[in-house]
PDB file of C-alpha atoms in Angstrom:
ATOM      1  CA  UNK A   1       0.000   0.000   0.000  1.00  0.00           C
ATOM      2  CA  UNK A   2       1.565   3.322  -1.067  1.00  0.00           C
ATOM      3  CA  UNK A   3       0.420   6.057   1.283  1.00  0.00           C
ATOM      4  CA  UNK A   4       2.222   8.999  -0.318  1.00  0.00           C
ATOM      5  CA  UNK A   5       1.835   9.068  -4.113  1.00  0.00           C
ATOM      6  CA  UNK A   6       4.011  12.064  -4.898  1.00  0.00           C
ATOM      7  CA  UNK A   7       7.788  12.330  -5.005  1.00  0.00           C
ATOM      8  CA  UNK A   8       9.133  14.214  -1.997  1.00  0.00           C
ATOM      9  CA  UNK A   9      12.874  14.747  -1.444  1.00  0.00           C
ATOM     10  CA  UNK A  10      12.315  15.222   2.309  1.00  0.00           C
ATOM     11  CA  UNK A  11      10.164  12.154   2.981  1.00  0.00           C
ATOM     12  CA  UNK A  12      10.646   8.655   1.610  1.00  0.00           C
ATOM     13  CA  UNK A  13       8.041   6.077   2.620  1.00  0.00           C
ATOM     14  CA  UNK A  14       8.157   2.301   2.295  1.00  0.00           C
ATOM     15  CA  UNK A  15       5.209   0.151   3.322  1.00  0.00           C
ATOM     16  CA  UNK A  16       4.950  -3.607   3.583  1.00  0.00           C
ATOM     17  CA  UNK A  17       1.637  -4.812   4.928  1.00  0.00           C
ATOM     18  CA  UNK A  18       0.850  -2.636   7.931  1.00  0.00           C
ATOM     19  CA  UNK A  19       4.493  -1.786   8.660  1.00  0.00           C
ATOM     20  CA  UNK A  20       5.500   1.635   7.389  1.00  0.00           C
ATOM     21  CA  UNK A  21       8.969   3.197   7.423  1.00  0.00           C
ATOM     22  CA  UNK A  22       9.208   6.966   6.886  1.00  0.00           C
ATOM     23  CA  UNK A  23      12.686   8.398   6.322  1.00  0.00           C
ATOM     24  CA  UNK A  24      12.997  12.146   6.933  1.00  0.00           C
ATOM     25  CA  UNK A  25      15.755  14.195   5.298  1.00  0.00           C
ATOM     26  CA  UNK A  26      16.839  17.812   5.423  1.00  0.00           C
ATOM     27  CA  UNK A  27      16.255  20.450   8.076  1.00  0.00           C
ATOM     28  CA  UNK A  28      13.242  19.689  10.259  1.00  0.00           C
ATOM     29  CA  UNK A  29      12.261  23.260  11.061  1.00  0.00           C
ATOM     30  CA  UNK A  30       9.012  25.234  10.854  1.00  0.00           C
ATOM     31  CA  UNK A  31       8.996  25.301   7.047  1.00  0.00           C
ATOM     32  CA  UNK A  32       9.548  21.565   6.616  1.00  0.00           C
ATOM     33  CA  UNK A  33       7.147  20.714   9.456  1.00  0.00           C
ATOM     34  CA  UNK A  34       4.362  22.598   7.655  1.00  0.00           C
ATOM     35  CA  UNK A  35       5.238  20.733   4.456  1.00  0.00           C
ATOM     36  CA  UNK A  36       5.404  17.249   6.012  1.00  0.00           C
ATOM     37  CA  UNK A  37       2.639  17.365   8.614  1.00  0.00           C
ATOM     38  CA  UNK A  38      -0.270  16.349   6.309  1.00  0.00           C
ATOM     39  CA  UNK A  39       1.711  13.393   4.936  1.00  0.00           C
ATOM     40  CA  UNK A  40       2.861  12.249   8.373  1.00  0.00           C
ATOM     41  CA  UNK A  41      -0.689  12.598   9.736  1.00  0.00           C
ATOM     42  CA  UNK A  42      -1.856  10.281   6.940  1.00  0.00           C
ATOM     43  CA  UNK A  43       0.849   7.770   7.847  1.00  0.00           C
ATOM     44  CA  UNK A  44      -0.161   7.917  11.501  1.00  0.00           C
ATOM     45  CA  UNK A  45      -3.814   7.262  10.594  1.00  0.00           C
ATOM     46  CA  UNK A  46      -3.106   4.364   8.198  1.00  0.00           C
ATOM     47  CA  UNK A  47      -0.148   2.452   9.669  1.00  0.00           C
ATOM     48  CA  UNK A  48      -0.318  -0.478  12.070  1.00  0.00           C
ATOM     49  CA  UNK A  49       3.363   0.032  12.868  1.00  0.00           C
ATOM     50  CA  UNK A  50       5.135   3.310  12.068  1.00  0.00           C
ATOM     51  CA  UNK A  51       8.905   3.663  12.089  1.00  0.00           C
ATOM     52  CA  UNK A  52      10.279   7.169  11.574  1.00  0.00           C
ATOM     53  CA  UNK A  53      13.957   7.254  10.626  1.00  0.00           C
ATOM     54  CA  UNK A  54      15.553  10.648  11.314  1.00  0.00           C
ATOM     55  CA  UNK A  55      19.185   9.663  10.781  1.00  0.00           C
ATOM     56  CA  UNK A  56      19.334  11.807   7.623  1.00  0.00           C
ATOM     57  CA  UNK A  57      18.266  15.058   9.313  1.00  0.00           C
ATOM     58  CA  UNK A  58      20.811  17.851   9.211  1.00  0.00           C
ATOM     59  CA  UNK A  59      18.874  20.094  11.623  1.00  0.00           C
ATOM     60  CA  UNK A  60      15.962  19.757  14.027  1.00  0.00           C
ATOM     61  CA  UNK A  61      14.405  22.496  16.131  1.00  0.00           C
ATOM     62  CA  UNK A  62      11.539  22.628  18.639  1.00  0.00           C
ATOM     63  CA  UNK A  63       8.876  22.519  15.926  1.00  0.00           C
ATOM     64  CA  UNK A  64      10.493  19.394  14.500  1.00  0.00           C
ATOM     65  CA  UNK A  65      10.528  17.732  17.913  1.00  0.00           C
ATOM     66  CA  UNK A  66       6.916  18.814  18.341  1.00  0.00           C
ATOM     67  CA  UNK A  67       5.947  17.106  15.095  1.00  0.00           C
ATOM     68  CA  UNK A  68       7.695  13.901  16.143  1.00  0.00           C
ATOM     69  CA  UNK A  69       6.005  14.021  19.553  1.00  0.00           C
ATOM     70  CA  UNK A  70       2.622  14.601  17.876  1.00  0.00           C
ATOM     71  CA  UNK A  71       3.126  11.595  15.593  1.00  0.00           C
ATOM     72  CA  UNK A  72       4.312   9.355  18.439  1.00  0.00           C
ATOM     73  CA  UNK A  73       1.374  10.304  20.649  1.00  0.00           C
ATOM     74  CA  UNK A  74      -1.242   9.819  17.917  1.00  0.00           C
ATOM     75  CA  UNK A  75       0.281   6.525  16.788  1.00  0.00           C
ATOM     76  CA  UNK A  76       0.207   5.102  20.306  1.00  0.00           C
ATOM     77  CA  UNK A  77      -3.252   6.540  20.924  1.00  0.00           C
ATOM     78  CA  UNK A  78      -4.507   4.429  18.004  1.00  0.00           C
ATOM     79  CA  UNK A  79      -2.860   1.350  19.496  1.00  0.00           C
ATOM     80  CA  UNK A  80      -0.278   1.127  16.712  1.00  0.00           C
ATOM     81  CA  UNK A  81       3.437   0.525  17.265  1.00  0.00           C
ATOM     82  CA  UNK A  82       5.842   3.491  17.159  1.00  0.00           C
ATOM     83  CA  UNK A  83       9.601   3.459  16.550  1.00  0.00           C
ATOM     84  CA  UNK A  84      11.978   6.382  16.166  1.00  0.00           C
ATOM     85  CA  UNK A  85      15.343   5.491  14.629  1.00  0.00           C
ATOM     86  CA  UNK A  86      18.060   8.002  15.497  1.00  0.00           C
ATOM     87  CA  UNK A  87      21.811   7.718  15.904  1.00  0.00           C
ATOM     88  CA  UNK A  88      22.752  11.392  15.939  1.00  0.00           C
ATOM     89  CA  UNK A  89      23.991  12.416  19.369  1.00  0.00           C
ATOM     90  CA  UNK A  90      22.920  16.045  19.014  1.00  0.00           C
ATOM     91  CA  UNK A  91      19.290  15.052  18.331  1.00  0.00           C
ATOM     92  CA  UNK A  92      19.353  12.487  21.131  1.00  0.00           C
ATOM     93  CA  UNK A  93      20.603  15.211  23.454  1.00  0.00           C
ATOM     94  CA  UNK A  94      17.720  17.500  22.400  1.00  0.00           C
ATOM     95  CA  UNK A  95      15.269  14.701  23.098  1.00  0.00           C
ATOM     96  CA  UNK A  96      16.767  14.168  26.560  1.00  0.00           C
ATOM     97  CA  UNK A  97      16.829  17.896  27.358  1.00  0.00           C
ATOM     98  CA  UNK A  98      13.178  18.318  26.384  1.00  0.00           C
ATOM     99  CA  UNK A  99      12.148  15.237  28.424  1.00  0.00           C
ATOM    100  CA  UNK A 100      10.670  13.511  25.357  1.00  0.00           C
ATOM    101  CA  UNK A 101      12.544  10.200  25.825  1.00  0.00           C
ATOM    102  CA  UNK A 102       9.523   8.356  27.223  1.00  0.00           C
ATOM    103  CA  UNK A 103       7.276   9.520  24.393  1.00  0.00           C
ATOM    104  CA  UNK A 104       9.646   9.270  21.424  1.00  0.00           C
ATOM    105  CA  UNK A 105      11.693   6.257  22.629  1.00  0.00           C
ATOM    106  CA  UNK A 106      14.607   6.804  20.203  1.00  0.00           C
ATOM    107  CA  UNK A 107      16.654   3.752  19.290  1.00  0.00           C
ATOM    108  CA  UNK A 108      19.531   2.858  17.030  1.00  0.00           C
ATOM    109  CA  UNK A 109      18.793   1.052  13.771  1.00  0.00           C
ATOM    110  CA  UNK A 110      19.103  -2.699  13.635  1.00  0.00           C
ATOM    111  CA  UNK A 111      21.434  -3.646  10.762  1.00  0.00           C
ATOM    112  CA  UNK A 112      19.223  -6.585   9.787  1.00  0.00           C
ATOM    113  CA  UNK A 113      15.877  -4.767  10.158  1.00  0.00           C
ATOM    114  CA  UNK A 114      13.664  -3.788   7.214  1.00  0.00           C
ATOM    115  CA  UNK A 115      14.171  -0.130   8.002  1.00  0.00           C
ATOM    116  CA  UNK A 116      17.938  -0.275   7.689  1.00  0.00           C
ATOM    117  CA  UNK A 117      19.334   1.933   4.994  1.00  0.00           C
ATOM    118  CA  UNK A 118      22.770   2.274   3.423  1.00  0.00           C
ATOM    119  CA  UNK A 119      25.270   4.224   5.448  1.00  0.00           C
ATOM    120  CA  UNK A 120      24.980   7.990   4.994  1.00  0.00           C
ATOM    121  CA  UNK A 121      27.207   9.731   2.498  1.00  0.00           C
ATOM    122  CA  UNK A 122      30.139  11.525   4.080  1.00  0.00           C
ATOM    123  CA  UNK A 123      29.118  15.023   5.062  1.00  0.00           C
ATOM    124  CA  UNK A 124      31.339  17.742   3.671  1.00  0.00           C
ATOM    125  CA  UNK A 125      31.464  21.240   5.107  1.00  0.00           C
ATOM    126  CA  UNK A 126      33.020  24.393   3.633  1.00  0.00           C
ATOM    127  CA  UNK A 127      36.447  23.363   4.922  1.00  0.00           C
ATOM    128  CA  UNK A 128      36.296  19.673   3.981  1.00  0.00           C
ATOM    129  CA  UNK A 129      34.917  16.543   5.667  1.00  0.00           C
ATOM    130  CA  UNK A 130      33.171  17.133   8.970  1.00  0.00           C
ATOM    131  CA  UNK A 131      34.114  15.079  11.993  1.00  0.00           C
ATOM    132  CA  UNK A 132      31.196  13.575  13.904  1.00  0.00           C
ATOM    133  CA  UNK A 133      30.525  15.268  17.206  1.00  0.00           C
ATOM    134  CA  UNK A 134      30.572  12.945  20.192  1.00  0.00           C
ATOM    135  CA  UNK A 135      28.175  13.022  23.100  1.00  0.00           C
ATOM    136  CA  UNK A 136      28.256  16.178  25.159  1.00  0.00           C
ATOM    137  CA  UNK A 137      28.750  15.674  28.865  1.00  0.00           C
ATOM    138  CA  UNK A 138      27.941  18.279  31.509  1.00  0.00           C
ATOM    139  CA  UNK A 139      30.972  20.183  32.732  1.00  0.00           C
ATOM    140  CA  UNK A 140      29.906  20.147  36.368  1.00  0.00           C
ATOM    141  CA  UNK A 141      26.876  19.796  38.589  1.00  0.00           C
ATOM    142  CA  UNK A 142      23.911  21.893  37.568  1.00  0.00           C
ATOM    143  CA  UNK A 143      22.118  23.626  40.403  1.00  0.00           C
ATOM    144  CA  UNK A 144      18.458  24.539  40.057  1.00  0.00           C
ATOM    145  CA  UNK A 145      17.523  28.175  40.033  1.00  0.00           C
ATOM    146  CA  UNK A 146      16.517  29.493  43.425  1.00  0.00           C
ATOM    147  CA  UNK A 147      13.731  31.881  44.305  1.00  0.00           C
ATOM    148  CA  UNK A 148      13.147  35.027  42.313  1.00  0.00           C
ATOM    149  CA  UNK A 149      15.243  36.985  44.794  1.00  0.00           C
ATOM    150  CA  UNK A 150      18.352  35.481  43.199  1.00  0.00           C
ATOM    151  CA  UNK A 151      17.444  36.909  39.817  1.00  0.00           C
ATOM    152  CA  UNK A 152      18.901  40.229  38.739  1.00  0.00           C
ATOM    153  CA  UNK A 153      16.534  43.147  39.383  1.00  0.00           C
ATOM    154  CA  UNK A 154      14.680  44.429  36.349  1.00  0.00           C
ATOM    155  CA  UNK A 155      14.874  48.145  35.696  1.00  0.00           C
ATOM    156  CA  UNK A 156      12.679  50.072  33.332  1.00  0.00           C
ATOM    157  CA  UNK A 157      14.195  52.505  30.909  1.00  0.00           C
ATOM    158  CA  UNK A 158      12.191  55.532  29.839  1.00  0.00           C
ATOM    159  CA  UNK A 159      12.231  56.311  26.114  1.00  0.00           C
ATOM    160  CA  UNK A 160      14.342  59.271  25.051  1.00  0.00           C
ATOM    161  CA  UNK A 161      12.107  62.068  23.794  1.00  0.00           C
ATOM    162  CA  UNK A 162      13.465  65.474  22.760  1.00  0.00           C
ATOM    163  CA  UNK A 163      12.316  68.218  25.135  1.00  0.00           C
ATOM    164  CA  UNK A 164      11.250  70.715  22.483  1.00  0.00           C
ATOM    165  CA  UNK A 165      11.524  69.811  18.798  1.00  0.00           C
ATOM    166  CA  UNK A 166      13.001  72.481  16.609  1.00  0.00           C
ATOM    167  CA  UNK A 167      11.018  73.727  13.584  1.00  0.00           C
ATOM    168  CA  UNK A 168      13.890  72.738  11.309  1.00  0.00           C
ATOM    169  CA  UNK A 169      13.535  69.047  12.268  1.00  0.00           C
ATOM    170  CA  UNK A 170      12.090  67.182   9.267  1.00  0.00           C
ATOM    171  CA  UNK A 171      10.012  64.922  11.559  1.00  0.00           C
ATOM    172  CA  UNK A 172       8.133  67.800  13.215  1.00  0.00           C
ATOM    173  CA  UNK A 173       4.496  68.109  12.216  1.00  0.00           C
ATOM    174  CA  UNK A 174       2.831  71.434  12.917  1.00  0.00           C
ATOM    175  CA  UNK A 175      -0.926  71.944  12.818  1.00  0.00           C
ATOM    176  CA  UNK A 176      -2.236  74.153  10.052  1.00  0.00           C
ATOM    177  CA  UNK A 177      -3.885  77.336  11.391  1.00  0.00           C
TER     178      UNK A 177
END
């Protein structure tokens, strides 16, 4: 069953029976989320098991994470199986920081699974091949913010208005008598 009839460079879908694999590519930001949401909503409605592979994303912001969370929640709400395949440490860190691990349940791809894809092409930046970034560890203990008294006081600044505008100022409007 082909759920998405048109060619889309940002979303490749493969379906076998009720199992559907959706591979996302590009920058998952507000623009791409608006483009992909109708197609992903259709996949969520029609699939018995939905696997979303985000290993090919080059960027993901809060709207992208929101779309993934929306899809995961709706898929599970229907009683269907949800899988998120991700091996990029920076996206995994975003998922941890936003406390979406329990909802999205990211996992690494199984090499023998139907959703496995060829290894990604080497990424090349403006200065040559890019080295993969390893996991980021906290530098030291993080203390929670205390009461508002610890925050810096907020001061209001009055706008600067000239005391008496001169008639030669081009912005001065005089009433006609």
